[in-house]
PDB file of C-alpha atoms in Angstrom:
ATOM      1  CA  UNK C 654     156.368-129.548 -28.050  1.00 60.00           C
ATOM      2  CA  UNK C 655     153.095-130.989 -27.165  1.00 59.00           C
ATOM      3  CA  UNK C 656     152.984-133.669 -29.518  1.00 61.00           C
ATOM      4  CA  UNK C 657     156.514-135.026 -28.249  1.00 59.00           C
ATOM      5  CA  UNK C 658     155.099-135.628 -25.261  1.00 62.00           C
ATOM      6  CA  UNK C 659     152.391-138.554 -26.160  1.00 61.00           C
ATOM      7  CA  UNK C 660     155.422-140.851 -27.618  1.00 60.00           C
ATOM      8  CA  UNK C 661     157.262-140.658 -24.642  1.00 63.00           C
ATOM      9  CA  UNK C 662     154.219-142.149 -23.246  1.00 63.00           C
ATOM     10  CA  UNK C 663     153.843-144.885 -25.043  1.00 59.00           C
ATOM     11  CA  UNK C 664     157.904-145.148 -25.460  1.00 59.00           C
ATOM     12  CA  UNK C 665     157.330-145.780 -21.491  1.00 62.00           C
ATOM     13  CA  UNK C 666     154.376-147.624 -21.893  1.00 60.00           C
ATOM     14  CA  UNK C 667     155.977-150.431 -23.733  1.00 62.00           C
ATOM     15  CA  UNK C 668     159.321-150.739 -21.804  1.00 64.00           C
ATOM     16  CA  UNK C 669     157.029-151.524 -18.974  1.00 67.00           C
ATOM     17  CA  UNK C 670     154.843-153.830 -21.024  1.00 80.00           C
ATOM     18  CA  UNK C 671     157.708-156.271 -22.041  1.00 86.00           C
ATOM     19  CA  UNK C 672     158.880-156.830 -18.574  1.00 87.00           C
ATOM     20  CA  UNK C 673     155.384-157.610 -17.538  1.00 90.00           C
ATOM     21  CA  UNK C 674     155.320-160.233 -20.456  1.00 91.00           C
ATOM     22  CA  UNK C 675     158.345-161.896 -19.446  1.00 94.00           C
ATOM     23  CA  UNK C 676     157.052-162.074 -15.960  1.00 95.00           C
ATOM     24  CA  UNK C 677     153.691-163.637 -17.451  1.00 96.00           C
ATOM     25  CA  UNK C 678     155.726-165.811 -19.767  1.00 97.00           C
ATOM     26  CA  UNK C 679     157.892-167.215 -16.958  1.00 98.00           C
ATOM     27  CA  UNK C 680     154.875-167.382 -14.913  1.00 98.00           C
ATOM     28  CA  UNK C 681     152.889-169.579 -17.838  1.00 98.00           C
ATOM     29  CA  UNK C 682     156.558-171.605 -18.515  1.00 97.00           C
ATOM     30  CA  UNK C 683     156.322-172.696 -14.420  1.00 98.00           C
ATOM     31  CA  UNK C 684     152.233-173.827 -14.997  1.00 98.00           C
ATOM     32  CA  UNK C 685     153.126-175.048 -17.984  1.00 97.00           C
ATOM     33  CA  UNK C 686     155.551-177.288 -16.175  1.00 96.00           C
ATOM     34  CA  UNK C 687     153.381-178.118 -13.704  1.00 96.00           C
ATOM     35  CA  UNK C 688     150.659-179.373 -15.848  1.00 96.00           C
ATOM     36  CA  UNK C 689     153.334-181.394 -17.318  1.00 95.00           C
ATOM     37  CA  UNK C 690     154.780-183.156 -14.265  1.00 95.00           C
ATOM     38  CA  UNK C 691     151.140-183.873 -13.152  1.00 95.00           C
ATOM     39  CA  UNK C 692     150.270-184.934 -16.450  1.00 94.00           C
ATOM     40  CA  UNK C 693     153.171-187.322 -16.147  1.00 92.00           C
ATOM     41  CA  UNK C 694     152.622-188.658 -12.744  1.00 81.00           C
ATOM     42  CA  UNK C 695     149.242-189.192 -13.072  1.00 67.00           C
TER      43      UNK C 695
END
């Protein structure tokens, strides 16, 4: 029983962990972007 519990853990773990990519990898798209437009202005 004990040992069921730990997966669920991580199970958990990593459903959290890819929304907090995706926020990151929207996050870095947006710099990204940024960098880019100044890049292009200046």
């Amino acid at each position: 029983m004990t040992t069921i519990r730990p997966p669920e853990r991580i199970a958990r773990h990593h459903h959290l962990e890819w929304w907090v990519v995706t926020a990151w990898g929207s996050i870095a798209l947006v710099v990204a972007a940024g960098i880019a437009a100044a890049a292009g202005i200046g």
